PDB file of C-alpha atoms in Angstrom:
ATOM      1  CA  MET A   1     -37.087  10.057 -43.156  1.00 60.00           C
ATOM      2  CA  HIS A   2     -37.430   6.419 -42.292  1.00 75.00           C
ATOM      3  CA  GLU A   3     -34.844   4.917 -44.604  1.00 83.00           C
ATOM      4  CA  ARG A   4     -36.538   1.559 -44.883  1.00 87.00           C
ATOM      5  CA  LEU A   5     -38.412  -0.279 -47.642  1.00 87.00           C
ATOM      6  CA  ILE A   6     -42.147  -0.245 -47.261  1.00 87.00           C
ATOM      7  CA  THR A   7     -43.957  -3.575 -47.208  1.00 87.00           C
ATOM      8  CA  THR A   8     -46.553  -4.587 -49.785  1.00 86.00           C
ATOM      9  CA  ALA A   9     -49.229  -3.958 -47.219  1.00 89.00           C
ATOM     10  CA  GLU A  10     -48.017  -0.486 -46.647  1.00 91.00           C
ATOM     11  CA  ALA A  11     -47.908   0.083 -50.453  1.00 88.00           C
ATOM     12  CA  GLU A  12     -51.484  -1.090 -50.681  1.00 88.00           C
ATOM     13  CA  ARG A  13     -52.523   1.364 -47.983  1.00 92.00           C
ATOM     14  CA  VAL A  14     -50.675   4.328 -49.423  1.00 92.00           C
ATOM     15  CA  LEU A  15     -51.636   3.651 -53.106  1.00 88.00           C
ATOM     16  CA  GLY A  16     -55.129   2.526 -52.304  1.00 89.00           C
ATOM     17  CA  VAL A  17     -54.625  -0.357 -54.684  1.00 87.00           C
ATOM     18  CA  PRO A  18     -54.072  -4.107 -53.820  1.00 87.00           C
ATOM     19  CA  VAL A  19     -50.693  -5.714 -54.458  1.00 85.00           C
ATOM     20  CA  SER A  20     -51.429  -9.192 -55.622  1.00 82.00           C
ATOM     21  CA  LEU A  21     -49.468 -12.322 -56.163  1.00 76.00           C
ATOM     22  CA  ASP A  22     -52.232 -13.690 -58.305  1.00 73.00           C
ATOM     23  CA  SER A  23     -52.029 -12.308 -61.819  1.00 67.00           C
ATOM     24  CA  SER A  24     -55.477 -13.529 -62.549  1.00 68.00           C
ATOM     25  CA  THR A  25     -57.062 -10.888 -60.163  1.00 66.00           C
ATOM     26  CA  PRO A  26     -59.820  -9.342 -62.253  1.00 64.00           C
ATOM     27  CA  LYS A  27     -59.774  -5.900 -60.668  1.00 79.00           C
ATOM     28  CA  PHE A  28     -57.068  -3.191 -60.943  1.00 82.00           C
ATOM     29  CA  HIS A  29     -54.035  -4.128 -58.833  1.00 84.00           C
ATOM     30  CA  VAL A  30     -50.305  -3.884 -58.604  1.00 87.00           C
ATOM     31  CA  SER A  31     -48.768  -7.248 -59.536  1.00 86.00           C
ATOM     32  CA  ILE A  32     -45.794  -8.556 -57.540  1.00 87.00           C
ATOM     33  CA  GLU A  33     -43.660  -8.213 -60.705  1.00 88.00           C
ATOM     34  CA  GLU A  34     -44.599  -4.537 -60.955  1.00 90.00           C
ATOM     35  CA  TYR A  35     -43.660  -4.136 -57.365  1.00 90.00           C
ATOM     36  CA  LEU A  36     -40.313  -5.832 -57.960  1.00 92.00           C
ATOM     37  CA  HIS A  37     -39.653  -3.611 -61.030  1.00 93.00           C
ATOM     38  CA  GLY A  38     -40.325  -0.631 -58.819  1.00 92.00           C
ATOM     39  CA  LEU A  39     -37.754  -1.827 -56.309  1.00 93.00           C
ATOM     40  CA  ILE A  40     -35.147  -2.028 -59.046  1.00 93.00           C
ATOM     41  CA  THR A  41     -36.019   1.502 -60.253  1.00 94.00           C
ATOM     42  CA  LEU A  42     -35.702   2.646 -56.560  1.00 93.00           C
ATOM     43  CA  ALA A  43     -32.134   1.224 -56.466  1.00 93.00           C
ATOM     44  CA  SER A  44     -31.229   3.201 -59.590  1.00 92.00           C
ATOM     45  CA  GLU A  45     -32.625   6.413 -58.129  1.00 94.00           C
ATOM     46  CA  LEU A  46     -30.861   5.855 -54.796  1.00 94.00           C
ATOM     47  CA  THR A  47     -27.651   5.437 -56.680  1.00 91.00           C
ATOM     48  CA  ARG A  48     -28.148   8.935 -58.155  1.00 93.00           C
ATOM     49  CA  LEU A  49     -29.032  10.249 -54.673  1.00 95.00           C
ATOM     50  CA  ALA A  50     -25.671   8.761 -53.395  1.00 95.00           C
ATOM     51  CA  VAL A  51     -23.700  10.711 -55.977  1.00 95.00           C
ATOM     52  CA  ASN A  52     -25.594  13.896 -55.206  1.00 96.00           C
ATOM     53  CA  SER A  53     -25.133  13.402 -51.537  1.00 96.00           C
ATOM     54  CA  VAL A  54     -21.407  13.250 -51.928  1.00 96.00           C
ATOM     55  CA  THR A  55     -21.520  16.382 -53.989  1.00 95.00           C
ATOM     56  CA  ALA A  56     -23.379  18.086 -51.186  1.00 96.00           C
ATOM     57  CA  GLY A  57     -20.834  16.918 -48.568  1.00 96.00           C
ATOM     58  CA  ASP A  58     -22.998  14.136 -47.021  1.00 96.00           C
ATOM     59  CA  PHE A  59     -20.572  11.230 -46.869  1.00 96.00           C
ATOM     60  CA  ALA A  60     -22.661   8.996 -44.562  1.00 96.00           C
ATOM     61  CA  ARG A  61     -25.742   8.732 -46.696  1.00 95.00           C
ATOM     62  CA  PRO A  62     -23.978   6.875 -49.568  1.00 95.00           C
ATOM     63  CA  LEU A  63     -22.842   4.279 -47.129  1.00 95.00           C
ATOM     64  CA  ARG A  64     -26.373   3.651 -45.984  1.00 95.00           C
ATOM     65  CA  ILE A  65     -27.667   3.545 -49.516  1.00 94.00           C
ATOM     66  CA  ALA A  66     -24.946   1.064 -50.521  1.00 93.00           C
ATOM     67  CA  ALA A  67     -25.881  -1.163 -47.631  1.00 94.00           C
ATOM     68  CA  PHE A  68     -29.629  -1.009 -48.617  1.00 93.00           C
ATOM     69  CA  VAL A  69     -28.946  -1.676 -52.289  1.00 92.00           C
ATOM     70  CA  SER A  70     -26.643  -4.584 -51.338  1.00 92.00           C
ATOM     71  CA  ASP A  71     -29.404  -6.052 -49.211  1.00 93.00           C
ATOM     72  CA  LEU A  72     -31.905  -5.538 -52.013  1.00 92.00           C
ATOM     73  CA  HIS A  73     -29.546  -7.321 -54.487  1.00 91.00           C
ATOM     74  CA  ALA A  74     -29.105 -10.205 -51.955  1.00 93.00           C
ATOM     75  CA  GLY A  75     -32.943 -10.487 -51.659  1.00 92.00           C
ATOM     76  CA  PHE A  76     -33.415 -10.655 -55.467  1.00 92.00           C
ATOM     77  CA  GLN A  77     -30.781 -13.358 -55.634  1.00 91.00           C
ATOM     78  CA  LEU A  78     -33.063 -15.582 -53.615  1.00 93.00           C
ATOM     79  CA  LEU A  79     -35.790 -15.374 -56.273  1.00 91.00           C
ATOM     80  CA  ASN A  80     -36.091 -17.831 -59.048  1.00 88.00           C
ATOM     81  CA  LEU A  81     -36.494 -15.283 -61.925  1.00 86.00           C
ATOM     82  CA  LYS A  82     -37.381 -16.396 -65.442  1.00 83.00           C
ATOM     83  CA  ASN A  83     -35.423 -15.025 -68.384  1.00 78.00           C
ATOM     84  CA  ASP A  84     -37.750 -11.980 -68.846  1.00 86.00           C
ATOM     85  CA  SER A  85     -37.567  -8.196 -68.382  1.00 89.00           C
ATOM     86  CA  LEU A  86     -37.522  -8.521 -64.613  1.00 89.00           C
ATOM     87  CA  ARG A  87     -34.442 -10.838 -64.824  1.00 89.00           C
ATOM     88  CA  LYS A  88     -32.691  -8.334 -67.192  1.00 89.00           C
ATOM     89  CA  ARG A  89     -33.391  -5.506 -64.826  1.00 89.00           C
ATOM     90  CA  PHE A  90     -32.162  -7.481 -61.870  1.00 89.00           C
ATOM     91  CA  ASP A  91     -28.960  -8.276 -63.751  1.00 87.00           C
ATOM     92  CA  SER A  92     -28.383  -4.482 -64.086  1.00 84.00           C
ATOM     93  CA  LEU A  93     -28.905  -4.206 -60.285  1.00 82.00           C
ATOM     94  CA  LYS A  94     -25.441  -5.550 -59.609  1.00 79.00           C
ATOM     95  CA  TYR A  95     -23.904  -2.517 -61.186  1.00 78.00           C
ATOM     96  CA  GLU A  96     -25.814  -0.334 -58.711  1.00 73.00           C
ATOM     97  CA  VAL A  97     -24.353  -2.055 -55.709  1.00 66.00           C
TER      98      VAL A  97
END
């Protein structure tokens, strides 16, 4: 287990689909907004993993997860998000921290 976020380049390689900042790309791709939505979903799933880890007696993993989700939240704060679904999902991220 690597316990790190994959880059967009790694996501492209693994998925075999380009990640594009340009929404006008005519071919199938993962938009950067979809990628960011995925990161927020990841944070929610990691929160569930943290709870299950404590139940299983692993008290170190939740601390690593909390640090990662906190860093993720800090990164999202740097973005200028419009008042759309991504912004609403980001607002829910603070409850995962």
